[in-house]
């Protein structure tokens, strides 16, 4: 009703005013959100405004999306140290203008010395914090390998050019704004305990204040070595030596051999159709693409639009689809190097129909009634950025240290913060991890294995044309956040900024609760859902989407052959920006 009123007003204004006046002011005046950032040629959206600028500069110099992604990733390691990294790992989904669709996996791997029970005591109990803090929590970092792999194979620029901005930001420092200071505040107690970190991230023992400059000389030197020697330095050279020395002397397991053996892997993205759009997303070792596609396939026959945005009925079917797909996530998926993932089965129409037919029209299915599929063999913090260049190449990249500032330890002498990705494994069957995920045997720790991820760098196509690039941090909530932006744009035709701003909900099978941001579920829908058996709990604001739409601000407005880009940065964090040229 409200949207019809807006439409009528819009038509009236269109008749009355000059077209430019309307198209400029109509969104600004009537849309629920700020208008997305618009640009003619190219767009970059990242979680830190200085890194966004670095990406735009690379594109202006004629670099492509991969060049920009490499420069942005190195810059974020400096200006967004909570999640941007050299000491972590991640994924990149690419759709190039020559038609190529690919996925790079530079996720951390378990060291050779890792074992299934490494975080348990003699009684078989999980030792608190061992998989989340300190050197034993650290997986072999993959970021530098991934960035060099991407640059050499799909980029066009030299390391000299692409690392320069990051080196300058580390060496001369950058002025901290309030969002940057909030971020450092999160880990201040841990910084106090780690001498290396304290020297860099604290100022005379206290957290930095707005307007002060964060200088990272050691990191600048490490970046310079990488600039000169590439991944050789990080995996076989001086940086490698410093990382393994620090790990072994700090109670970790990472040896020189672990580092020299590390390889980026390249896979075909997971692909599915939803209401005429083609979704490309992350394959295992991420669960993201499979689970997003599984949920969309369950939902496709339901008229979500007709049922109304966040009506009790539309939420009920979305939550039930999500609940069922997370059972499969947590029990069937793992590192493809160690496990034959039953993706065909999960996405088969038989399985999807079985799941759909088990949804009751007006009743929640208690999670404990959903038995993991017969395939089971019984025997936060992250950052995402999206880039579309002037040539039509799209790069969607999510990378992480896992927790905010990772394991809260540094590789001595390098300025590098190390991840705590080992906690994404099933540390003990029957116990949840940091994200409350109850995971299965296929994700147990093994030497050289990569832990199951939820990171979902995603690209949406109409035919062969890129129409959307998106992704987010948020641990287990990544999948449902990306899913809701897809539904908001595809089913409800929101513009890209509205789709990101809209309050979100989350469910992950276990715990059996619906987490809802404020206003995500209207009170009358909440009442109905509670009658149908749901437990609804308020949620903090989660996730930080970075998205781009190409050719129009909303899908229904996309003009064929238009290259105008619309960027949307999630307002839930106060450091990022969308910028283009
Ligand atoms: O790979 C994963 O699924 C997690 N390690 C991601 C962590 C994350 O998104 C943290 N951000 N808030």
PDB file of C-alpha atoms in Angstrom, residues 233-516:
ATOM      1  CA  UNK A 233      59.192 -13.764   1.683  1.00  0.00           C
ATOM      2  CA  UNK A 234      56.037 -14.727   3.583  1.00  0.00           C
ATOM      3  CA  UNK A 235      56.284 -18.508   3.072  1.00  0.00           C
ATOM      4  CA  UNK A 236      60.012 -19.173   2.639  1.00  0.00           C
ATOM      5  CA  UNK A 237      61.943 -16.006   3.485  1.00  0.00           C
ATOM      6  CA  UNK A 238      62.512 -13.750   6.461  1.00  0.00           C
ATOM      7  CA  UNK A 239      58.839 -13.270   7.317  1.00  0.00           C
ATOM      8  CA  UNK A 240      58.337 -17.059   7.261  1.00  0.00           C
ATOM      9  CA  UNK A 241      61.227 -17.501   9.707  1.00  0.00           C
ATOM     10  CA  UNK A 242      59.824 -14.860  12.032  1.00  0.00           C
ATOM     11  CA  UNK A 243      56.323 -16.373  11.949  1.00  0.00           C
ATOM     12  CA  UNK A 244      57.434 -19.927  12.717  1.00  0.00           C
ATOM     13  CA  UNK A 245      59.907 -18.783  15.364  1.00  0.00           C
ATOM     14  CA  UNK A 246      57.201 -16.793  17.074  1.00  0.00           C
ATOM     15  CA  UNK A 247      54.700 -19.632  16.821  1.00  0.00           C
ATOM     16  CA  UNK A 248      56.997 -22.330  18.188  1.00  0.00           C
ATOM     17  CA  UNK A 249      58.335 -20.190  21.024  1.00  0.00           C
ATOM     18  CA  UNK A 250      54.775 -19.110  21.889  1.00  0.00           C
ATOM     19  CA  UNK A 251      53.389 -22.655  22.180  1.00  0.00           C
ATOM     20  CA  UNK A 252      52.067 -22.829  18.591  1.00  0.00           C
ATOM     21  CA  UNK A 253      52.682 -25.448  15.892  1.00  0.00           C
ATOM     22  CA  UNK A 254      53.529 -23.546  12.700  1.00  0.00           C
ATOM     23  CA  UNK A 255      56.843 -24.747  11.268  1.00  0.00           C
ATOM     24  CA  UNK A 256      58.802 -23.599   8.237  1.00  0.00           C
ATOM     25  CA  UNK A 257      57.488 -26.681   6.388  1.00  0.00           C
ATOM     26  CA  UNK A 258      53.884 -25.692   7.135  1.00  0.00           C
ATOM     27  CA  UNK A 259      54.523 -22.323   5.543  1.00  0.00           C
ATOM     28  CA  UNK A 260      56.493 -23.609   2.521  1.00  0.00           C
ATOM     29  CA  UNK A 261      53.779 -26.188   1.759  1.00  0.00           C
ATOM     30  CA  UNK A 262      50.894 -23.702   1.799  1.00  0.00           C
ATOM     31  CA  UNK A 263      49.051 -23.344  -1.538  1.00  0.00           C
ATOM     32  CA  UNK A 264      46.098 -21.276  -2.737  1.00  0.00           C
ATOM     33  CA  UNK A 265      43.472 -23.448  -4.405  1.00  0.00           C
ATOM     34  CA  UNK A 266      41.148 -22.521  -7.249  1.00  0.00           C
ATOM     35  CA  UNK A 267      37.643 -23.959  -7.601  1.00  0.00           C
ATOM     36  CA  UNK A 268      34.481 -23.446  -9.603  1.00  0.00           C
ATOM     37  CA  UNK A 269      32.062 -21.256  -7.633  1.00  0.00           C
ATOM     38  CA  UNK A 270      28.791 -22.783  -6.425  1.00  0.00           C
ATOM     39  CA  UNK A 271      26.042 -21.732  -8.764  1.00  0.00           C
ATOM     40  CA  UNK A 272      22.235 -21.690  -8.665  1.00  0.00           C
ATOM     41  CA  UNK A 273      19.268 -19.853 -10.178  1.00  0.00           C
ATOM     42  CA  UNK A 274      16.755 -17.880  -8.168  1.00  0.00           C
ATOM     43  CA  UNK A 275      13.781 -16.225  -9.863  1.00  0.00           C
ATOM     44  CA  UNK A 276      15.717 -15.692 -13.095  1.00  0.00           C
ATOM     45  CA  UNK A 277      18.989 -14.525 -11.507  1.00  0.00           C
ATOM     46  CA  UNK A 278      22.142 -16.610 -11.341  1.00  0.00           C
ATOM     47  CA  UNK A 279      23.935 -16.652  -7.995  1.00  0.00           C
ATOM     48  CA  UNK A 280      27.692 -17.391  -7.854  1.00  0.00           C
ATOM     49  CA  UNK A 281      29.056 -17.988  -4.391  1.00  0.00           C
ATOM     50  CA  UNK A 282      31.630 -19.767  -2.267  1.00  0.00           C
ATOM     51  CA  UNK A 283      32.120 -23.570  -2.535  1.00  0.00           C
ATOM     52  CA  UNK A 284      33.694 -25.688   0.236  1.00  0.00           C
ATOM     53  CA  UNK A 285      35.748 -25.177   2.327  1.00  0.00           C
ATOM     54  CA  UNK A 286      33.059 -22.547   2.702  1.00  0.00           C
ATOM     55  CA  UNK A 287      29.539 -23.669   3.454  1.00  0.00           C
ATOM     56  CA  UNK A 288      28.236 -20.293   2.238  1.00  0.00           C
ATOM     57  CA  UNK A 289      27.386 -20.923  -1.420  1.00  0.00           C
ATOM     58  CA  UNK A 290      25.870 -24.365  -0.846  1.00  0.00           C
ATOM     59  CA  UNK A 291      23.694 -23.206   2.041  1.00  0.00           C
ATOM     60  CA  UNK A 292      22.548 -19.972   0.343  1.00  0.00           C
ATOM     61  CA  UNK A 293      21.584 -21.975  -2.770  1.00  0.00           C
ATOM     62  CA  UNK A 294      19.867 -24.653  -0.686  1.00  0.00           C
ATOM     63  CA  UNK A 295      17.733 -22.059   1.130  1.00  0.00           C
ATOM     64  CA  UNK A 296      16.850 -20.208  -2.084  1.00  0.00           C
ATOM     65  CA  UNK A 297      15.848 -23.475  -3.764  1.00  0.00           C
ATOM     66  CA  UNK A 298      13.539 -24.354  -0.862  1.00  0.00           C
ATOM     67  CA  UNK A 299      11.995 -20.859  -0.970  1.00  0.00           C
ATOM     68  CA  UNK A 300      11.594 -20.381  -4.720  1.00  0.00           C
ATOM     69  CA  UNK A 301       8.020 -21.726  -5.082  1.00  0.00           C
ATOM     70  CA  UNK A 302       6.716 -19.565  -2.226  1.00  0.00           C
ATOM     71  CA  UNK A 303       5.226 -16.137  -3.108  1.00  0.00           C
ATOM     72  CA  UNK A 304       7.276 -14.183  -0.554  1.00  0.00           C
ATOM     73  CA  UNK A 305       6.408 -10.864  -2.179  1.00  0.00           C
ATOM     74  CA  UNK A 306       2.676 -11.556  -2.066  1.00  0.00           C
ATOM     75  CA  UNK A 307       2.906 -12.703   1.558  1.00  0.00           C
ATOM     76  CA  UNK A 308       4.429  -9.336   2.443  1.00  0.00           C
ATOM     77  CA  UNK A 309       7.809  -8.185   3.688  1.00  0.00           C
ATOM     78  CA  UNK A 310       8.572  -9.809   7.051  1.00  0.00           C
ATOM     79  CA  UNK A 311       4.987 -11.002   7.487  1.00  0.00           C
ATOM     80  CA  UNK A 312       4.656 -13.932   9.872  1.00  0.00           C
ATOM     81  CA  UNK A 313       4.108 -16.312   6.963  1.00  0.00           C
ATOM     82  CA  UNK A 314       7.093 -15.195   4.903  1.00  0.00           C
ATOM     83  CA  UNK A 315       9.372 -15.227   7.971  1.00  0.00           C
ATOM     84  CA  UNK A 316       8.113 -18.669   8.991  1.00  0.00           C
ATOM     85  CA  UNK A 317       9.033 -20.249   5.652  1.00  0.00           C
ATOM     86  CA  UNK A 318      12.384 -18.439   5.526  1.00  0.00           C
ATOM     87  CA  UNK A 319      13.322 -19.554   9.048  1.00  0.00           C
ATOM     88  CA  UNK A 320      12.270 -23.150   8.399  1.00  0.00           C
ATOM     89  CA  UNK A 321      14.314 -23.238   5.176  1.00  0.00           C
ATOM     90  CA  UNK A 322      17.315 -21.734   7.004  1.00  0.00           C
ATOM     91  CA  UNK A 323      16.971 -24.174   9.919  1.00  0.00           C
ATOM     92  CA  UNK A 324      17.015 -27.184   7.582  1.00  0.00           C
ATOM     93  CA  UNK A 325      19.913 -25.927   5.484  1.00  0.00           C
ATOM     94  CA  UNK A 326      22.053 -25.304   8.595  1.00  0.00           C
ATOM     95  CA  UNK A 327      21.570 -28.944   9.626  1.00  0.00           C
ATOM     96  CA  UNK A 328      23.217 -29.898   6.331  1.00  0.00           C
ATOM     97  CA  UNK A 329      25.870 -27.204   6.773  1.00  0.00           C
ATOM     98  CA  UNK A 330      26.878 -28.404  10.175  1.00  0.00           C
ATOM     99  CA  UNK A 331      26.903 -32.108   9.439  1.00  0.00           C
ATOM    100  CA  UNK A 332      27.699 -32.664   5.756  1.00  0.00           C
ATOM    101  CA  UNK A 333      30.277 -30.104   4.667  1.00  0.00           C
ATOM    102  CA  UNK A 334      34.023 -29.897   5.146  1.00  0.00           C
ATOM    103  CA  UNK A 335      37.329 -29.304   3.365  1.00  0.00           C
ATOM    104  CA  UNK A 336      37.081 -30.842  -0.144  1.00  0.00           C
ATOM    105  CA  UNK A 337      40.715 -31.945   0.170  1.00  0.00           C
ATOM    106  CA  UNK A 338      39.632 -34.387   2.897  1.00  0.00           C
ATOM    107  CA  UNK A 339      35.992 -35.087   2.294  1.00  0.00           C
ATOM    108  CA  UNK A 340      33.710 -35.784  -0.631  1.00  0.00           C
ATOM    109  CA  UNK A 341      31.083 -33.081  -0.095  1.00  0.00           C
ATOM    110  CA  UNK A 342      27.607 -34.317  -1.130  1.00  0.00           C
ATOM    111  CA  UNK A 343      26.756 -31.056  -2.904  1.00  0.00           C
ATOM    112  CA  UNK A 344      24.723 -32.676  -5.680  1.00  0.00           C
ATOM    113  CA  UNK A 345      22.611 -34.425  -3.069  1.00  0.00           C
ATOM    114  CA  UNK A 346      22.134 -31.268  -0.989  1.00  0.00           C
ATOM    115  CA  UNK A 347      20.996 -29.238  -3.995  1.00  0.00           C
ATOM    116  CA  UNK A 348      19.051 -32.052  -5.700  1.00  0.00           C
ATOM    117  CA  UNK A 349      15.349 -31.527  -6.290  1.00  0.00           C
ATOM    118  CA  UNK A 350      14.559 -34.701  -4.325  1.00  0.00           C
ATOM    119  CA  UNK A 351      16.349 -33.447  -1.221  1.00  0.00           C
ATOM    120  CA  UNK A 352      14.929 -29.922  -1.594  1.00  0.00           C
ATOM    121  CA  UNK A 353      11.387 -31.275  -2.012  1.00  0.00           C
ATOM    122  CA  UNK A 354      11.803 -33.554   1.004  1.00  0.00           C
ATOM    123  CA  UNK A 355      12.884 -30.610   3.116  1.00  0.00           C
ATOM    124  CA  UNK A 356      10.106 -28.408   1.784  1.00  0.00           C
ATOM    125  CA  UNK A 357       7.434 -31.018   2.468  1.00  0.00           C
ATOM    126  CA  UNK A 358       8.578 -31.313   6.080  1.00  0.00           C
ATOM    127  CA  UNK A 359       7.726 -27.642   6.764  1.00  0.00           C
ATOM    128  CA  UNK A 360       4.426 -27.338   8.638  1.00  0.00           C
ATOM    129  CA  UNK A 361       2.223 -24.421   7.512  1.00  0.00           C
ATOM    130  CA  UNK A 362       1.745 -22.714  10.883  1.00  0.00           C
ATOM    131  CA  UNK A 363       4.164 -24.338  13.324  1.00  0.00           C
ATOM    132  CA  UNK A 364       7.871 -24.136  13.980  1.00  0.00           C
ATOM    133  CA  UNK A 365       9.723 -27.453  13.691  1.00  0.00           C
ATOM    134  CA  UNK A 366      11.744 -27.801  16.902  1.00  0.00           C
ATOM    135  CA  UNK A 367      15.408 -28.107  15.913  1.00  0.00           C
ATOM    136  CA  UNK A 368      15.851 -31.245  17.991  1.00  0.00           C
ATOM    137  CA  UNK A 369      13.339 -33.024  15.722  1.00  0.00           C
ATOM    138  CA  UNK A 370      15.567 -32.494  12.691  1.00  0.00           C
ATOM    139  CA  UNK A 371      17.969 -35.370  12.539  1.00  0.00           C
ATOM    140  CA  UNK A 372      21.155 -34.825  10.649  1.00  0.00           C
ATOM    141  CA  UNK A 373      20.932 -36.406   7.216  1.00  0.00           C
ATOM    142  CA  UNK A 374      21.905 -40.026   6.670  1.00  0.00           C
ATOM    143  CA  UNK A 375      25.100 -38.836   4.972  1.00  0.00           C
ATOM    144  CA  UNK A 376      26.703 -38.328   8.364  1.00  0.00           C
ATOM    145  CA  UNK A 377      29.362 -40.930   8.944  1.00  0.00           C
ATOM    146  CA  UNK A 378      28.837 -41.893  12.567  1.00  0.00           C
ATOM    147  CA  UNK A 379      32.123 -43.646  13.025  1.00  0.00           C
ATOM    148  CA  UNK A 380      34.019 -12.911  14.101  1.00  0.00           C
ATOM    149  CA  UNK A 381      36.538 -11.179  12.738  1.00  0.00           C
ATOM    150  CA  UNK A 382      36.157 -10.711   9.134  1.00  0.00           C
ATOM    151  CA  UNK A 383      35.817  -8.098   6.453  1.00  0.00           C
ATOM    152  CA  UNK A 384      34.284  -8.095   3.019  1.00  0.00           C
ATOM    153  CA  UNK A 385      34.767  -5.797   0.051  1.00  0.00           C
ATOM    154  CA  UNK A 386      33.110  -5.597  -3.339  1.00  0.00           C
ATOM    155  CA  UNK A 387      34.623  -4.117  -6.495  1.00  0.00           C
ATOM    156  CA  UNK A 388      33.339  -3.660 -10.047  1.00  0.00           C
ATOM    157  CA  UNK A 389      35.777  -2.016 -12.450  1.00  0.00           C
ATOM    158  CA  UNK A 390      35.365   0.075 -15.588  1.00  0.00           C
ATOM    159  CA  UNK A 391      35.856  -3.066 -17.746  1.00  0.00           C
ATOM    160  CA  UNK A 392      33.005  -5.021 -16.143  1.00  0.00           C
ATOM    161  CA  UNK A 393      35.154  -7.351 -13.999  1.00  0.00           C
ATOM    162  CA  UNK A 394      33.694  -8.095 -10.564  1.00  0.00           C
ATOM    163  CA  UNK A 395      35.642  -9.126  -7.462  1.00  0.00           C
ATOM    164  CA  UNK A 396      33.939 -10.186  -4.241  1.00  0.00           C
ATOM    165  CA  UNK A 397      36.366 -10.901  -1.424  1.00  0.00           C
ATOM    166  CA  UNK A 398      35.931 -11.845   2.238  1.00  0.00           C
ATOM    167  CA  UNK A 399      38.978 -12.435   4.423  1.00  0.00           C
ATOM    168  CA  UNK A 400      39.448 -12.800   8.111  1.00  0.00           C
ATOM    169  CA  UNK A 401      41.456 -13.312  11.265  1.00  0.00           C
ATOM    170  CA  UNK A 402      38.286 -15.076  12.532  1.00  0.00           C
ATOM    171  CA  UNK A 403      37.740 -13.197  15.789  1.00  0.00           C
ATOM    172  CA  UNK A 404      38.297  -9.428  15.954  1.00  0.00           C
ATOM    173  CA  UNK A 405      42.143  -9.155  15.986  1.00  0.00           C
ATOM    174  CA  UNK A 406      42.350 -12.972  15.638  1.00  0.00           C
ATOM    175  CA  UNK A 407      44.191 -14.903  18.345  1.00  0.00           C
ATOM    176  CA  UNK A 408      45.277 -11.530  19.816  1.00  0.00           C
ATOM    177  CA  UNK A 409      48.930 -12.433  19.310  1.00  0.00           C
ATOM    178  CA  UNK A 410      51.493 -11.182  16.831  1.00  0.00           C
ATOM    179  CA  UNK A 411      54.345 -12.775  14.925  1.00  0.00           C
ATOM    180  CA  UNK A 412      57.242 -11.087  16.722  1.00  0.00           C
ATOM    181  CA  UNK A 413      59.179  -8.605  14.593  1.00  0.00           C
ATOM    182  CA  UNK A 414      56.657  -8.554  11.710  1.00  0.00           C
ATOM    183  CA  UNK A 415      53.791  -6.328  12.849  1.00  0.00           C
ATOM    184  CA  UNK A 416      51.473  -9.155  11.741  1.00  0.00           C
ATOM    185  CA  UNK A 417      48.445 -10.108  13.845  1.00  0.00           C
ATOM    186  CA  UNK A 418      47.675 -13.824  13.688  1.00  0.00           C
ATOM    187  CA  UNK A 419      44.321 -15.527  13.155  1.00  0.00           C
ATOM    188  CA  UNK A 420      42.416 -17.899  15.451  1.00  0.00           C
ATOM    189  CA  UNK A 421      40.816 -19.818  12.605  1.00  0.00           C
ATOM    190  CA  UNK A 422      41.422 -23.216  14.276  1.00  0.00           C
ATOM    191  CA  UNK A 423      38.258 -22.533  16.289  1.00  0.00           C
ATOM    192  CA  UNK A 424      36.193 -22.924  13.088  1.00  0.00           C
ATOM    193  CA  UNK A 425      36.928 -26.663  13.230  1.00  0.00           C
ATOM    194  CA  UNK A 426      34.833 -29.055  15.304  1.00  0.00           C
ATOM    195  CA  UNK A 427      36.998 -28.872  18.391  1.00  0.00           C
ATOM    196  CA  UNK A 428      34.914 -31.547  20.082  1.00  0.00           C
ATOM    197  CA  UNK A 429      31.874 -33.429  18.763  1.00  0.00           C
ATOM    198  CA  UNK A 430      28.789 -32.238  20.594  1.00  0.00           C
ATOM    199  CA  UNK A 431      30.284 -28.869  21.637  1.00  0.00           C
ATOM    200  CA  UNK A 432      29.585 -25.516  20.003  1.00  0.00           C
ATOM    201  CA  UNK A 433      32.289 -23.125  18.829  1.00  0.00           C
ATOM    202  CA  UNK A 434      32.660 -19.363  19.233  1.00  0.00           C
ATOM    203  CA  UNK A 435      29.719 -18.792  16.835  1.00  0.00           C
ATOM    204  CA  UNK A 436      27.546 -21.351  18.695  1.00  0.00           C
ATOM    205  CA  UNK A 437      27.828 -23.659  15.686  1.00  0.00           C
ATOM    206  CA  UNK A 438      27.396 -27.319  16.532  1.00  0.00           C
ATOM    207  CA  UNK A 439      29.462 -28.974  13.827  1.00  0.00           C
ATOM    208  CA  UNK A 440      30.140 -32.556  12.815  1.00  0.00           C
ATOM    209  CA  UNK A 441      32.761 -35.117  12.202  1.00  0.00           C
ATOM    210  CA  UNK A 442      33.588 -34.014   8.649  1.00  0.00           C
ATOM    211  CA  UNK A 443      34.917 -30.770  10.096  1.00  0.00           C
ATOM    212  CA  UNK A 444      37.173 -32.317  12.742  1.00  0.00           C
ATOM    213  CA  UNK A 445      40.799 -31.204  12.935  1.00  0.00           C
ATOM    214  CA  UNK A 446      43.339 -32.971  10.732  1.00  0.00           C
ATOM    215  CA  UNK A 447      46.850 -31.878   9.733  1.00  0.00           C
ATOM    216  CA  UNK A 448      46.792 -29.581   6.651  1.00  0.00           C
ATOM    217  CA  UNK A 449      42.965 -29.492   6.590  1.00  0.00           C
ATOM    218  CA  UNK A 450      41.060 -26.195   6.231  1.00  0.00           C
ATOM    219  CA  UNK A 451      38.219 -25.502   8.672  1.00  0.00           C
ATOM    220  CA  UNK A 452      34.658 -25.103   7.378  1.00  0.00           C
ATOM    221  CA  UNK A 453      33.787 -21.469   6.812  1.00  0.00           C
ATOM    222  CA  UNK A 454      30.597 -19.443   6.385  1.00  0.00           C
ATOM    223  CA  UNK A 455      32.227 -16.689   4.351  1.00  0.00           C
ATOM    224  CA  UNK A 456      30.155 -16.097   1.227  1.00  0.00           C
ATOM    225  CA  UNK A 457      31.640 -13.642  -1.267  1.00  0.00           C
ATOM    226  CA  UNK A 458      28.814 -13.612  -3.825  1.00  0.00           C
ATOM    227  CA  UNK A 459      28.121 -12.280  -7.324  1.00  0.00           C
ATOM    228  CA  UNK A 460      24.649 -12.158  -8.928  1.00  0.00           C
ATOM    229  CA  UNK A 461      24.220 -12.337 -12.683  1.00  0.00           C
ATOM    230  CA  UNK A 462      21.403 -11.658 -15.091  1.00  0.00           C
ATOM    231  CA  UNK A 463      22.350 -13.888 -17.984  1.00  0.00           C
ATOM    232  CA  UNK A 464      26.016 -13.121 -18.313  1.00  0.00           C
ATOM    233  CA  UNK A 465      25.856  -9.605 -16.868  1.00  0.00           C
ATOM    234  CA  UNK A 466      26.965  -8.827 -13.336  1.00  0.00           C
ATOM    235  CA  UNK A 467      24.072  -7.128 -11.525  1.00  0.00           C
ATOM    236  CA  UNK A 468      25.207  -7.399  -7.910  1.00  0.00           C
ATOM    237  CA  UNK A 469      28.344  -8.051  -5.854  1.00  0.00           C
ATOM    238  CA  UNK A 470      28.003  -8.610  -2.125  1.00  0.00           C
ATOM    239  CA  UNK A 471      29.342 -10.178   1.051  1.00  0.00           C
ATOM    240  CA  UNK A 472      29.848  -9.587   4.757  1.00  0.00           C
ATOM    241  CA  UNK A 473      31.625 -10.612   7.963  1.00  0.00           C
ATOM    242  CA  UNK A 474      29.649 -12.094  10.855  1.00  0.00           C
ATOM    243  CA  UNK A 475      30.663 -15.733  11.402  1.00  0.00           C
ATOM    244  CA  UNK A 476      27.672 -18.056  11.220  1.00  0.00           C
ATOM    245  CA  UNK A 477      25.433 -15.048  10.480  1.00  0.00           C
ATOM    246  CA  UNK A 478      27.163 -14.339   7.166  1.00  0.00           C
ATOM    247  CA  UNK A 479      24.966 -16.800   5.284  1.00  0.00           C
ATOM    248  CA  UNK A 480      21.627 -15.434   6.511  1.00  0.00           C
ATOM    249  CA  UNK A 481      22.742 -11.815   6.015  1.00  0.00           C
ATOM    250  CA  UNK A 482      23.747 -12.393   2.378  1.00  0.00           C
ATOM    251  CA  UNK A 483      20.544 -14.400   1.895  1.00  0.00           C
ATOM    252  CA  UNK A 484      18.379 -11.545   3.200  1.00  0.00           C
ATOM    253  CA  UNK A 485      20.017  -9.002   0.901  1.00  0.00           C
ATOM    254  CA  UNK A 486      19.320 -11.363  -2.021  1.00  0.00           C
ATOM    255  CA  UNK A 487      15.680 -11.719  -0.962  1.00  0.00           C
ATOM    256  CA  UNK A 488      15.308  -7.984  -0.263  1.00  0.00           C
ATOM    257  CA  UNK A 489      16.564  -7.109  -3.744  1.00  0.00           C
ATOM    258  CA  UNK A 490      15.126 -10.004  -5.783  1.00  0.00           C
ATOM    259  CA  UNK A 491      11.759 -10.570  -4.080  1.00  0.00           C
ATOM    260  CA  UNK A 492      11.060  -7.126  -2.646  1.00  0.00           C
ATOM    261  CA  UNK A 493      12.862  -4.967  -5.224  1.00  0.00           C
ATOM    262  CA  UNK A 494      14.573  -2.800  -2.601  1.00  0.00           C
ATOM    263  CA  UNK A 495      17.398  -0.626  -3.794  1.00  0.00           C
ATOM    264  CA  UNK A 496      20.813  -1.860  -2.779  1.00  0.00           C
ATOM    265  CA  UNK A 497      21.152   0.510   0.177  1.00  0.00           C
ATOM    266  CA  UNK A 498      17.648  -0.223   1.489  1.00  0.00           C
ATOM    267  CA  UNK A 499      18.322  -3.951   1.139  1.00  0.00           C
ATOM    268  CA  UNK A 500      21.409  -3.622   3.333  1.00  0.00           C
ATOM    269  CA  UNK A 501      19.929  -1.232   5.878  1.00  0.00           C
ATOM    270  CA  UNK A 502      16.779  -3.326   6.444  1.00  0.00           C
ATOM    271  CA  UNK A 503      16.888  -4.966   9.892  1.00  0.00           C
ATOM    272  CA  UNK A 504      17.816  -8.645   9.776  1.00  0.00           C
ATOM    273  CA  UNK A 505      17.008 -11.856  11.618  1.00  0.00           C
ATOM    274  CA  UNK A 506      19.042 -15.016  12.057  1.00  0.00           C
ATOM    275  CA  UNK A 507      18.554 -18.696  12.820  1.00  0.00           C
ATOM    276  CA  UNK A 508      21.159 -21.482  12.601  1.00  0.00           C
ATOM    277  CA  UNK A 509      19.331 -24.677  13.640  1.00  0.00           C
ATOM    278  CA  UNK A 510      21.087 -24.705  17.021  1.00  0.00           C
ATOM    279  CA  UNK A 511      20.508 -22.792  19.231  1.00  0.00           C
ATOM    280  CA  UNK A 512      16.800 -23.020  18.426  1.00  0.00           C
ATOM    281  CA  UNK A 513      16.111 -19.273  18.613  1.00  0.00           C
ATOM    282  CA  UNK A 514      15.364 -16.539  16.129  1.00  0.00           C
ATOM    283  CA  UNK A 515      17.683 -13.594  16.699  1.00  0.00           C
ATOM    284  CA  UNK A 516      16.065 -10.380  15.530  1.00  0.00           C
TER     285      UNK A 516
END
